[in-house]
C-alpha cells in the first residue's frame, strides 16, 4: 500500500490533498456528532466558502446529512471512514511515526492520531477514542485495571464501551486523587469506565497529596489497606502524562519542593512520580496507591498523552518504560525531532 501511495503522491499530488481535506472534514464531523458549518470552518482553519463546497460534495455522495441544526455523518460516511483508515494512516505519515516511536523507545505499540491536542479539541477527542481502543485491545483477560486522573483520561473514559473482557474487569484509581476537579479525578474516571463497559469498580477516598505524617497514619486504616491491596494486583495501568512544573502548581506543592524539582531537572509527572529527561525518577509524592515496583510488574502499561508542548514530558516517561503509547501527530514529530 505504501508504494502505491508514494506513486499517487508523485503523479496526483492534488488528488491526495483533496482526499486528505475531505477525510479530515468527515472525521471531524464524526467526532463532533453534530456541528454547525461556521464552527467546523473555524476549527479546521478553513473559509466557510471552501467548506460549503466540500460539504455539498460530501452530501451529494451520501456521506453527510445536513439539517438546519447542523451536520452529522451518515452511516455510509461512517463505514467509509472505517474502511479507509489504514490507507489514511499511511497517507498522513502516521504509520511511519508509529514505527519510529516503537523503535526509539522499544515499546510494544505506538498509536499516533492526527493533529495537535494543544490547539485542536478534535485531536483531544481522537486521542481519547484511540486510548479507549488501546485499552480494549490490551484487555485479553479479566483483572484489575488501575487508572489515573486528568482531562485526557476523562476523554478516554468517555469513549469506553461494552467488551466481554472489560465487563469482567475491576476498575480502580491508581492512587488517591481528591485534589482535582471532580470530573478529572481518578475515582470518577474509574467509575465511568466501569459503568460504560459493564465492569465493576472500587473507589479510594483519600487526598492526592499528603504530608508524611498524614500518609503514615492513613495507610494504617483497614479500609485503605484493603483497597490498596486490590490496587497492587492491577494487571493493567492506564495513565496520562503531565508537565512537571504544571502538575506541581496544580497540586499546590510547596515552593521548596518545586525548587528541588527544578534543580533535579524534573520534566514529567505520571502516577505520582516525577521524571527527568533520562527517565530517572527524581521525586515521588507521598500518595496512597500503586508503587513503582507494582508498575514495573504490571502486564500492560498504557500511556495516553498528546500536544506539542508535552513532547519532552512524554519522551521522559517513555524512557522510563511503557508498553503502549497513544499520542498525537504534533507530539510524535516533536519527540522524534528532539531525540
Coordinates of C-alpha atoms in Angstrom, one line a residue:
X1 CA 0.0 0.0 0.0
X2 CA 2.8 2.4 0.8
X3 CA 4.4 2.1 -2.6
X4 CA 1.0 2.8 -4.3
X5 CA 0.5 5.9 -2.1
X6 CA 4.1 7.1 -3.0
X7 CA 3.3 6.8 -6.7
X8 CA 0.0 8.7 -6.2
X9 CA 1.7 11.4 -4.3
X10 CA 4.1 11.9 -7.2
X11 CA 1.6 11.7 -10.1
X12 CA -1.5 13.0 -8.4
X13 CA -0.5 15.3 -5.6
X14 CA -3.7 17.4 -5.9
X15 CA -5.8 14.3 -5.6
X16 CA -4.0 13.4 -2.4
X17 CA -4.5 16.8 -0.9
X18 CA -8.2 16.7 -1.8
X19 CA -8.6 13.3 -0.2
X20 CA -6.9 14.4 3.0
X21 CA -9.1 17.5 3.2
X22 CA -12.3 15.6 2.7
X23 CA -11.3 12.8 5.1
X24 CA -10.5 15.5 7.7
X25 CA -13.9 17.1 7.3
X26 CA -15.7 13.8 7.6
X27 CA -13.6 12.7 10.6
X28 CA -14.2 16.0 12.5
X29 CA -17.9 15.8 11.9
X30 CA -18.0 12.2 13.1
X31 CA -16.1 13.2 16.3
X32 CA -18.5 16.2 16.9
X33 CA -21.6 14.1 16.3
X34 CA -23.5 17.3 15.2
X35 CA -21.7 20.5 14.3
X36 CA -22.5 23.8 12.5
X37 CA -20.7 24.9 9.4
X38 CA -19.3 28.0 11.0
X39 CA -17.9 26.1 14.0
X40 CA -16.3 23.5 11.8
X41 CA -14.8 26.0 9.4
X42 CA -13.2 27.8 12.4
X43 CA -11.9 24.6 13.9
X44 CA -10.4 23.5 10.6
X45 CA -9.0 27.0 9.8
X46 CA -11.0 26.9 6.5
X47 CA -13.1 29.6 4.9
X48 CA -16.9 28.9 5.0
X49 CA -17.0 29.2 1.2
X50 CA -14.5 26.4 0.7
X51 CA -16.1 24.3 3.4
X52 CA -19.6 24.8 1.9
X53 CA -18.3 23.5 -1.5
X54 CA -16.8 20.4 0.2
X55 CA -19.9 19.8 2.3
X56 CA -22.1 19.9 -0.8
X57 CA -19.9 17.3 -2.5
X58 CA -19.9 15.0 0.5
X59 CA -23.7 15.4 1.0
X60 CA -24.2 14.5 -2.7
X61 CA -22.2 11.4 -2.2
X62 CA -24.5 10.4 0.7
X63 CA -21.7 10.7 3.3
X64 CA -23.2 13.6 5.2
X65 CA -26.6 14.6 6.5
X66 CA -27.2 18.3 6.7
X67 CA -30.1 19.7 8.8
X68 CA -31.0 23.2 10.0
X69 CA -29.3 22.4 13.4
X70 CA -26.0 21.2 11.9
X71 CA -24.2 18.5 10.0
X72 CA -23.8 14.9 11.0
X73 CA -22.1 11.9 9.4
X74 CA -24.3 9.3 7.7
X75 CA -24.0 5.5 8.2
X76 CA -22.3 5.4 4.7
X77 CA -19.8 8.1 5.8
X78 CA -19.0 6.2 9.0
X79 CA -18.5 3.0 7.1
X80 CA -16.2 4.8 4.6
X81 CA -14.1 6.2 7.4
X82 CA -13.6 2.8 8.9
X83 CA -12.7 1.2 5.6
X84 CA -10.1 3.8 4.6
X85 CA -8.5 4.4 8.0
X86 CA -5.4 2.1 7.3
X87 CA -4.8 3.9 4.0
X88 CA -5.2 7.3 5.6
X89 CA -2.7 6.4 8.3
X90 CA -0.2 5.8 5.5
X91 CA -1.3 8.9 3.7
X92 CA -0.8 11.2 6.7
X93 CA 2.5 9.5 7.6
X94 CA 1.1 8.3 11.0
X95 CA 2.2 4.7 10.4
X96 CA 5.8 5.8 9.9
X97 CA 5.7 7.9 13.1
X98 CA 4.4 4.9 15.0
X99 CA 7.2 2.7 13.7
X100 CA 9.8 5.3 14.6
X101 CA 8.4 5.7 18.1
X102 CA 8.4 2.0 18.7
X103 CA 12.0 1.7 17.6
X104 CA 13.1 4.7 19.6
X105 CA 11.7 3.6 22.9
X106 CA 11.5 -0.2 22.5
X107 CA 7.7 -0.3 23.2
X108 CA 5.3 -2.9 22.0
X109 CA 2.9 -0.5 20.3
X110 CA 2.6 3.2 19.4
X111 CA -0.6 4.8 18.2
X112 CA -0.5 8.3 16.6
X113 CA -3.6 10.3 15.9
X114 CA -3.8 13.3 13.6
X115 CA -3.4 16.9 14.9
X116 CA -2.2 18.7 18.0
X117 CA -4.2 18.4 21.2
X118 CA -2.8 21.7 22.4
X119 CA -4.7 23.6 19.7
X120 CA -7.5 21.2 18.5
X121 CA -10.3 19.9 20.6
X122 CA -10.9 17.3 17.8
X123 CA -7.4 15.9 18.3
X124 CA -8.1 15.6 22.0
X125 CA -11.3 13.7 21.3
X126 CA -9.5 11.4 18.9
X127 CA -6.8 10.8 21.5
X128 CA -9.5 9.6 23.9
X129 CA -11.0 7.4 21.2
X130 CA -7.7 5.8 20.4
X131 CA -6.8 5.4 24.1
X132 CA -10.1 3.6 24.7
X133 CA -9.4 1.3 21.7
X134 CA -5.9 0.5 23.1
X135 CA -7.5 -0.5 26.5
X136 CA -9.9 -2.8 24.7
X137 CA -7.1 -4.4 22.7
X138 CA -5.0 -5.0 25.8
X139 CA -7.8 -6.4 27.8
X140 CA -7.2 -10.0 26.7
X141 CA -8.5 -11.4 30.1
X142 CA -10.2 -10.2 33.2
X143 CA -8.3 -8.5 36.0
X144 CA -7.8 -5.2 37.9
X145 CA -7.3 -2.1 35.8
X146 CA -5.8 0.9 37.5
X147 CA -6.4 4.4 36.1
X148 CA -5.1 7.8 36.9
X149 CA -6.9 11.2 36.7
X150 CA -6.7 14.1 34.3
X151 CA -8.5 15.6 31.3
X152 CA -7.1 13.2 28.8
X153 CA -8.0 10.2 30.9
X154 CA -11.5 11.6 31.2
X155 CA -11.7 11.7 27.4
X156 CA -10.6 8.1 27.3
X157 CA -13.3 7.1 29.8
X158 CA -16.0 8.9 27.7
X159 CA -15.1 6.6 24.7
X160 CA -15.2 3.3 26.5
X161 CA -17.9 0.8 25.6
X162 CA -19.0 -2.8 26.3
X163 CA -16.5 -5.6 26.0
X164 CA -16.5 -9.2 27.2
X165 CA -13.1 -8.9 28.9
X166 CA -13.7 -5.4 30.3
X167 CA -17.1 -6.5 31.7
X168 CA -15.3 -8.9 33.9
X169 CA -12.7 -6.3 35.0
X170 CA -12.4 -4.3 38.2
X171 CA -11.5 -0.6 37.7
X172 CA -9.7 1.2 40.5
X173 CA -7.9 4.5 40.9
X174 CA -4.2 4.1 40.6
X175 CA -3.7 6.4 43.6
X176 CA -5.5 8.9 45.8
X177 CA -6.9 11.8 44.0
X178 CA -9.3 14.2 45.7
X179 CA -7.3 17.3 44.8
X180 CA -8.5 17.8 41.2
X181 CA -11.8 18.9 39.6
X182 CA -14.4 16.1 40.2
X183 CA -14.7 15.2 36.5
X184 CA -10.9 14.6 36.3
X185 CA -10.4 12.6 39.5
X186 CA -9.2 9.1 39.2
X187 CA -12.2 7.9 41.2
X188 CA -14.6 9.4 38.7
X189 CA -12.7 8.1 35.7
X190 CA -12.6 4.5 37.2
X191 CA -16.3 4.6 37.9
X192 CA -17.1 6.0 34.4
X193 CA -15.0 3.3 32.7
X194 CA -16.7 0.6 34.7
X195 CA -20.2 1.8 34.0
X196 CA -19.6 2.2 30.3
X197 CA -18.0 -1.3 30.0
X198 CA -20.3 -3.1 32.4
X199 CA -17.4 -3.8 34.7
X200 CA -17.0 -3.3 38.5
X201 CA -15.2 -0.5 40.4
X202 CA -13.8 0.3 43.8
X203 CA -13.0 3.8 44.9
X204 CA -10.4 5.3 47.3
X205 CA -11.4 8.5 49.0
X206 CA -8.1 9.9 50.0
X207 CA -6.3 13.2 49.1
X208 CA -3.9 13.2 46.2
X209 CA -1.1 14.9 48.1
X210 CA -0.4 14.0 51.7
X211 CA 2.1 15.1 54.3
X212 CA 4.4 12.4 55.6
X213 CA 2.7 12.1 58.9
X214 CA -0.8 12.0 57.4
X215 CA 0.3 9.4 54.9
X216 CA 1.8 7.1 57.5
X217 CA -1.4 7.4 59.6
X218 CA -3.8 6.9 56.7
X219 CA -2.2 3.7 55.4
X220 CA -2.9 2.0 58.7
X221 CA -6.6 2.3 58.2
X222 CA -8.1 -1.2 57.5
X223 CA -10.4 0.1 54.6
X224 CA -7.5 1.8 53.0
X225 CA -5.2 -1.2 53.4
X226 CA -7.9 -3.4 51.7
X227 CA -8.3 -1.2 48.6
X228 CA -4.6 -0.7 48.3
X229 CA -4.1 -4.4 48.3
X230 CA -6.6 -4.6 45.4
X231 CA -4.8 -1.8 43.5
X232 CA -1.4 -3.6 43.9
X233 CA -2.9 -6.5 42.0
X234 CA -3.5 -4.4 38.8
X235 CA -2.6 -6.1 35.6
X236 CA -3.1 -3.0 33.6
X237 CA -2.3 0.6 34.2
X238 CA -3.8 3.4 32.1
X239 CA -2.3 6.8 32.8
X240 CA -1.8 10.3 31.5
X241 CA 1.4 12.4 31.5
X242 CA 1.8 15.9 32.8
X243 CA 4.5 18.6 32.6
X244 CA 6.3 18.6 35.9
X245 CA 6.0 22.3 36.6
X246 CA 2.3 22.4 35.6
X247 CA 1.4 19.4 37.8
X248 CA 3.4 20.7 40.8
X249 CA 1.5 24.0 40.7
X250 CA -1.9 22.3 40.2
X251 CA -1.2 20.1 43.2
X252 CA -0.2 23.2 45.3
X253 CA 3.2 21.7 46.1
X254 CA 5.3 23.9 48.4
X255 CA 7.8 26.3 46.9
X256 CA 10.8 24.4 48.4
X257 CA 9.8 21.2 46.7
X258 CA 9.2 23.0 43.4
X259 CA 12.7 24.4 43.6
X260 CA 14.0 21.0 44.3
X261 CA 12.2 19.6 41.2
X262 CA 13.8 22.3 39.1
X263 CA 17.3 21.5 40.4
X264 CA 16.7 17.8 39.7
X265 CA 15.6 18.6 36.1
X266 CA 12.1 17.2 36.5
X267 CA 10.3 17.3 33.2
X268 CA 7.3 15.0 33.6
X269 CA 4.8 13.7 36.1
X270 CA 3.0 10.4 35.9
X271 CA 1.2 8.3 38.5
X272 CA 2.7 10.4 41.3
X273 CA 6.3 10.2 40.2
X274 CA 8.4 13.0 38.7
X275 CA 10.9 12.1 35.9
X276 CA 13.9 13.8 34.4
X277 CA 14.9 13.8 30.7
X278 CA 16.6 10.4 31.0
X279 CA 13.5 8.8 32.5
X280 CA 15.0 8.7 36.0
X281 CA 12.6 9.2 39.0
X282 CA 13.8 12.3 40.8
X283 CA 10.8 12.8 43.2
X284 CA 7.8 10.8 44.5
X285 CA 4.8 12.3 46.1
X286 CA 3.6 10.6 49.3
X287 CA 0.3 9.3 47.9
X288 CA -1.6 6.1 48.6
X289 CA -1.8 3.6 45.7
X290 CA 0.5 2.0 43.1
X291 CA 4.2 1.9 43.9
X292 CA 7.0 2.0 41.3
X293 CA 7.7 -1.7 41.9
X294 CA 4.0 -2.5 41.2
X295 CA 4.1 -0.6 37.9
X296 CA 7.2 -2.4 36.8
X297 CA 5.4 -5.7 37.3
X298 CA 2.2 -4.7 35.5
X299 CA 1.5 -6.7 32.4
X300 CA 0.2 -3.7 30.3
X301 CA 1.1 -0.1 30.9
X302 CA -0.8 2.3 28.5
X303 CA 0.2 6.0 28.4
X304 CA -2.2 8.4 26.7
X305 CA -0.9 12.0 26.2
X306 CA -0.6 14.5 23.4
X307 CA 0.1 18.0 22.4
X308 CA 3.4 19.5 21.1
X309 CA 4.0 21.2 24.5
X310 CA 4.1 17.8 26.3
X311 CA 6.7 16.2 23.9
X312 CA 9.6 16.5 26.4
X313 CA 7.5 15.1 29.2
X314 CA 6.2 12.2 27.1
X315 CA 9.7 11.3 26.0
X316 CA 10.9 11.3 29.6
X317 CA 8.3 8.9 30.7
X318 CA 8.8 6.7 27.7
X319 CA 12.5 6.4 28.6
X320 CA 11.4 5.1 32.0
X321 CA 9.3 2.4 30.3
X322 CA 5.8 1.8 28.8
X323 CA 4.2 -0.9 26.7
X324 CA 1.8 1.2 24.7
X325 CA 1.9 5.0 23.9
X326 CA -1.2 6.7 22.4
X327 CA -0.2 10.2 21.3
X328 CA -0.9 12.8 18.6
X329 CA 0.9 13.8 15.5
X330 CA 2.4 17.1 16.9
X331 CA 3.8 15.4 20.0
X332 CA 5.2 12.5 18.0
X333 CA 7.0 14.8 15.5
X334 CA 8.4 17.0 18.3
X335 CA 9.7 13.9 20.2
X336 CA 11.4 12.4 17.2
X337 CA 12.9 15.7 16.1
X338 CA 14.4 16.3 19.5
X339 CA 15.9 12.9 20.2

